[in-house]
Coordinates of C-alpha atoms in Angstrom, one line a residue:
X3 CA 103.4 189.3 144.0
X4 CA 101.6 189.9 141.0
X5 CA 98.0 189.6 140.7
X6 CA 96.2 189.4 137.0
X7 CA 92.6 188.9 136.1
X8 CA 91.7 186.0 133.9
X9 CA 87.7 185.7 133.0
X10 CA 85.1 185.8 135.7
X11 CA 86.1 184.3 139.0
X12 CA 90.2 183.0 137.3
X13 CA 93.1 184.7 138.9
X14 CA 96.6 183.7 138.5
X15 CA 99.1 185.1 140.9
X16 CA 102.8 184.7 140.7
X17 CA 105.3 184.7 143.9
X18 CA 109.1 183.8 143.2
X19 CA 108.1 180.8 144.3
X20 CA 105.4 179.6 141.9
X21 CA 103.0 180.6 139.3
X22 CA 99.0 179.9 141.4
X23 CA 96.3 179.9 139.1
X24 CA 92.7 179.9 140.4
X25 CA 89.5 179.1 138.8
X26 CA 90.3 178.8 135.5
X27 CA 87.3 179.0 132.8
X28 CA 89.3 181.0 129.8
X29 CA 92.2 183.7 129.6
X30 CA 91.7 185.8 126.6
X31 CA 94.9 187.3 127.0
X32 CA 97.1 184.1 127.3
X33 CA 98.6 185.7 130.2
X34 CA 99.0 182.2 132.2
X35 CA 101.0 180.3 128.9
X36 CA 102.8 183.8 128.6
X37 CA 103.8 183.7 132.4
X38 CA 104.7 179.9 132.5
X39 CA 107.1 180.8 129.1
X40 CA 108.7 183.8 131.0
X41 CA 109.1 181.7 133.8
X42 CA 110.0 178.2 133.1
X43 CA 111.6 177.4 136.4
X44 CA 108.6 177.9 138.3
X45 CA 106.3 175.3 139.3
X46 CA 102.3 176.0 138.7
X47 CA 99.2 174.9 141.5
X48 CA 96.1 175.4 140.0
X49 CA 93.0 175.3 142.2
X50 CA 89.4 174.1 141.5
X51 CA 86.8 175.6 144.1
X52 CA 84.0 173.3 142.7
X53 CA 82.3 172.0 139.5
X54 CA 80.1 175.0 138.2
X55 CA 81.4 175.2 134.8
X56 CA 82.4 178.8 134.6
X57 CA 84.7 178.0 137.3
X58 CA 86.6 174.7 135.6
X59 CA 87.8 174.3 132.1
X60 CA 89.4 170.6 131.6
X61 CA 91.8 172.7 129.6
X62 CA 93.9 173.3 133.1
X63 CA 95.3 170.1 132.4
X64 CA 96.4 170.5 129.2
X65 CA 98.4 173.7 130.7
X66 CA 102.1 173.8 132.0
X67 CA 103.4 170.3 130.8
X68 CA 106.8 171.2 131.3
X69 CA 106.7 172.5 134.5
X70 CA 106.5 170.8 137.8
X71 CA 102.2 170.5 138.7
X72 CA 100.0 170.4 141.3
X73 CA 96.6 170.6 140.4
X74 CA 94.4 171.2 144.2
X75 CA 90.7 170.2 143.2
X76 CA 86.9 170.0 145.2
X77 CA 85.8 166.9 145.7
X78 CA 82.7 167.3 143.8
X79 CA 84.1 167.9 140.7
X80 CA 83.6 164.7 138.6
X81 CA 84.6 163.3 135.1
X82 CA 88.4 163.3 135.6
X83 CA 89.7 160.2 134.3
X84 CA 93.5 160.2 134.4
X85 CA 94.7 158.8 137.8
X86 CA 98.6 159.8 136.4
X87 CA 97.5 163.7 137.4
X88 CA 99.1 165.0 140.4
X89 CA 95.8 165.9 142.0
X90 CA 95.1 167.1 145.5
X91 CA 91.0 166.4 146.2
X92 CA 89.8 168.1 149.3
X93 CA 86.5 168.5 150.9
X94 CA 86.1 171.5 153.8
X95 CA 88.3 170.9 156.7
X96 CA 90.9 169.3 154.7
X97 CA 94.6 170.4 155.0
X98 CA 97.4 169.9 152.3
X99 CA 100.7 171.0 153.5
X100 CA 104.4 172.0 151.5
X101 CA 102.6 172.0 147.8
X102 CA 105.4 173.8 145.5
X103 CA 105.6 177.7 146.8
X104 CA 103.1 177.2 149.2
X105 CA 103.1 176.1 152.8
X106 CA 99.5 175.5 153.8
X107 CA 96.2 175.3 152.0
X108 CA 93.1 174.9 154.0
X109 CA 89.4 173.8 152.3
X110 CA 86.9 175.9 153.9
X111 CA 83.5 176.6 153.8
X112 CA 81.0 177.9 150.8
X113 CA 77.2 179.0 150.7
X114 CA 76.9 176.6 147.4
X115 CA 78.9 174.0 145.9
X116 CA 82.3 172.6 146.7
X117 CA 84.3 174.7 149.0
X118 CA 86.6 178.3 149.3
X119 CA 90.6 178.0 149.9
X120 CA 93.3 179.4 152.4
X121 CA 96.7 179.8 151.2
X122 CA 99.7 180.4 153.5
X123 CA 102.7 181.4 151.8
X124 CA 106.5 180.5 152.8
X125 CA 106.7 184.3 153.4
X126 CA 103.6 183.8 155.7
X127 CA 100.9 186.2 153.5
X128 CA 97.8 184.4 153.5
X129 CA 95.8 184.0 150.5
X130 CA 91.8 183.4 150.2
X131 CA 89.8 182.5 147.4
X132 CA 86.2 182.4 147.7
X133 CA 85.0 180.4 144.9
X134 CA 81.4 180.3 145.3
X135 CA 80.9 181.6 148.8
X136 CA 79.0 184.6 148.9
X137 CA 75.8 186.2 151.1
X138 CA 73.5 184.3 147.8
X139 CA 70.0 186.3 147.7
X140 CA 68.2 189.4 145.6
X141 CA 66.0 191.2 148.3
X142 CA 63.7 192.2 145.2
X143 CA 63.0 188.4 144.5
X144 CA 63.2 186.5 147.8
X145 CA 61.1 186.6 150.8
X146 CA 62.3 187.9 154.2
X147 CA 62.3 184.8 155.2
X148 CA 64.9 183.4 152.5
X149 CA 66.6 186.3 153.1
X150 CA 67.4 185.8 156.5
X151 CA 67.9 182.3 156.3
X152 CA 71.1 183.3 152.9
X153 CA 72.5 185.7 155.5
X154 CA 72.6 183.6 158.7
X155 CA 73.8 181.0 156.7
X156 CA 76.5 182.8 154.9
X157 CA 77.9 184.9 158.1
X158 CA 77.9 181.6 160.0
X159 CA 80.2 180.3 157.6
X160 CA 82.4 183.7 157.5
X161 CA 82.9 183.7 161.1
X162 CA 84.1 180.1 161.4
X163 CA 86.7 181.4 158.7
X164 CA 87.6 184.2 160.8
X165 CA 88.2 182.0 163.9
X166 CA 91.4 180.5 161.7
X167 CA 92.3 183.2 159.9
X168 CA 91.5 186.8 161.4
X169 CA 92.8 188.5 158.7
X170 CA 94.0 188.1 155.2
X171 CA 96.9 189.6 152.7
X172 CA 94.7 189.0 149.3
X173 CA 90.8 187.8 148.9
X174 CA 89.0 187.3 146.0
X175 CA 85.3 187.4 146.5
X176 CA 82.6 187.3 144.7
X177 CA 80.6 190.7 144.0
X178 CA 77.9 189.7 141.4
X179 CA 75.7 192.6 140.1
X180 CA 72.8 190.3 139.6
X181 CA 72.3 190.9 143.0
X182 CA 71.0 194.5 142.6
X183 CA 71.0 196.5 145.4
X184 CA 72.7 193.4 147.5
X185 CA 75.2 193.1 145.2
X186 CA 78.5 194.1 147.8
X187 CA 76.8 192.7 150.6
X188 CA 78.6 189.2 151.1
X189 CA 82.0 191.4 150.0
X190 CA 81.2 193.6 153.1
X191 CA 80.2 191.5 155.8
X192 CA 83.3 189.4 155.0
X193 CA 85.9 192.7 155.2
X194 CA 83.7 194.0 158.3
X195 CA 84.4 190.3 159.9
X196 CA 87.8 189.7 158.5
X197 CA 90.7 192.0 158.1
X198 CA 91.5 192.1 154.1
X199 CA 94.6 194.2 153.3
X200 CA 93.9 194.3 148.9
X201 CA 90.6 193.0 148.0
X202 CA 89.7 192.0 144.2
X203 CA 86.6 191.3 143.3
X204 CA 85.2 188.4 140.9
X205 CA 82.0 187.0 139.1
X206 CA 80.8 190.5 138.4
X207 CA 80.3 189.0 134.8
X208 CA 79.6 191.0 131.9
X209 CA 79.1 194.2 134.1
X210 CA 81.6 195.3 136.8
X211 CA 80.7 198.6 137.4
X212 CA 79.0 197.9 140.5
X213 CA 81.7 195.6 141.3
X214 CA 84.3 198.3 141.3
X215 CA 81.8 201.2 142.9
X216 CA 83.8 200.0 146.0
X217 CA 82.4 203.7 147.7
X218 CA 78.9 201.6 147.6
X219 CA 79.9 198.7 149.7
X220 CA 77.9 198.5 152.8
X221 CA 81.0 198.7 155.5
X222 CA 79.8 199.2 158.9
X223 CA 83.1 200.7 159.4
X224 CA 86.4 202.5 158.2
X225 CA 89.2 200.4 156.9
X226 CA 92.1 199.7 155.6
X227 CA 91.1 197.6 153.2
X228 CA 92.9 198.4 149.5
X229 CA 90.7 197.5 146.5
X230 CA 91.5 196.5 143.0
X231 CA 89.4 197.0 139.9
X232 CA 90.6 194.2 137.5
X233 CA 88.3 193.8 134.9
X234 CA 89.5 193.5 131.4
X235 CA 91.2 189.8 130.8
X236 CA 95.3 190.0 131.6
X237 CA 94.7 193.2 133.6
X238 CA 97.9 192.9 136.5
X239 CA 98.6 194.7 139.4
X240 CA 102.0 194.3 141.5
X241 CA 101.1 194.5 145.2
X242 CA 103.3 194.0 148.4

């Protein structure tokens, strides 16, 4: 499987099986019309976590028109008007089954809009997506009461993810250096709670030092856990 970095929380990653693109707001690089050229057998899912608009460019659709499409979308993204698109809309809790190169996908839980997705692949590796899910709240800003109250709600959320899937292959996950000091927090309660085998994080905008500083992250224990620094537009990595 290769994994490349689009812009901000867009990641496209390619199985034999099909080209999966999430988020998409831009890609500099033109990595995903490059991929879909080098591969024109392959079908192409692209996935919508919710409506914020550096997380859905309307220019998806205008992607891939000769390949076979799925496009798997939140249901509060609003203001699409063609009824011809082959569009999955699911809300959390909703299951979509045997899309092109992948099994399952499962609509779970966020800490702000719309919702974060499970992938299972035919091969059984288990993909997860975030979108906007993350432990949301700056420690120098808040008050320990709104602090409290981001945290219970955001590990509530993780461990009803972690009663369906105990562990994943891939996760992106949002580790936003607006955050300060906090800023890897939501990355490692989720990899304490959840076992991650390669972890990239996303949403670091125009700074992802602290993003990649992955000696920094707060994990309450050893593990296993392989990270990825993709940062620069059509950065790849090939993983297992």
């Amino acid at each position: 499987m290769k994994i490349t970095f689009l812009e901000n929380s867009g990641f496209m990653a390619v199985t034999d099986k099909a080209v999966i693109v999430f988020d998409y707001l831009h890609d500099p690089a033109n990595k995903v019309v490059k991929e879909l050229e080098h591969n024109p057998e392959l079908p192409v899912v692209f996935f919508v976590s919710h409506h914020h608009s550096d997380h859905f460019n309307n220019e998806i659709f205008n992607l891939g028109q000769n390949h076979r499409r799925v496009y798997v979308i939140s249901n509060d993204v609003r203001g699409i008007a063609d009824s011809d698109l082959p569009i999955q809309w699911m809300s959390r809790g909703d299951i979509v089954e045997n899309l092109p190169g992948i099994s399952k996908v499962e609509a779970l839980g966020s800490t702000d809009e719309g919702v974060s997705f499970a992938l299972t692949l035919p091969d059984g590796k288990k993909l997860f997506h975030a979108g906007d899910l993350n432990c949301w709240h700056w420690k120098e800003e808040n008050t320990p009461g709104e602090v409290k109250k981001a945290v219970n709600l955001f590990e509530t959320q993780v461990d009803r993810i972690a009663t369906l899937y105990p562990e994943f292959d891939v996760v992106f996950f949002p580790v936003d250096a607006r955050q300060g000091r906090d800023t890897a927090m939501g990355a490692a309660i989720f990899i304490d709670k959840i076992k991650v085998k390669d972890f990239f994080p996303m949403h670091f905008g125009g700074d992802y030092r602290p993003a990649c500083d992955f000696y920094s992250y707060p994990l309450q224990a050893e593990t296993s856990t392989e990270f990825h620094c993709l940062h620069k537009p059509g950065e790849s990595v090939d993983i297992i």
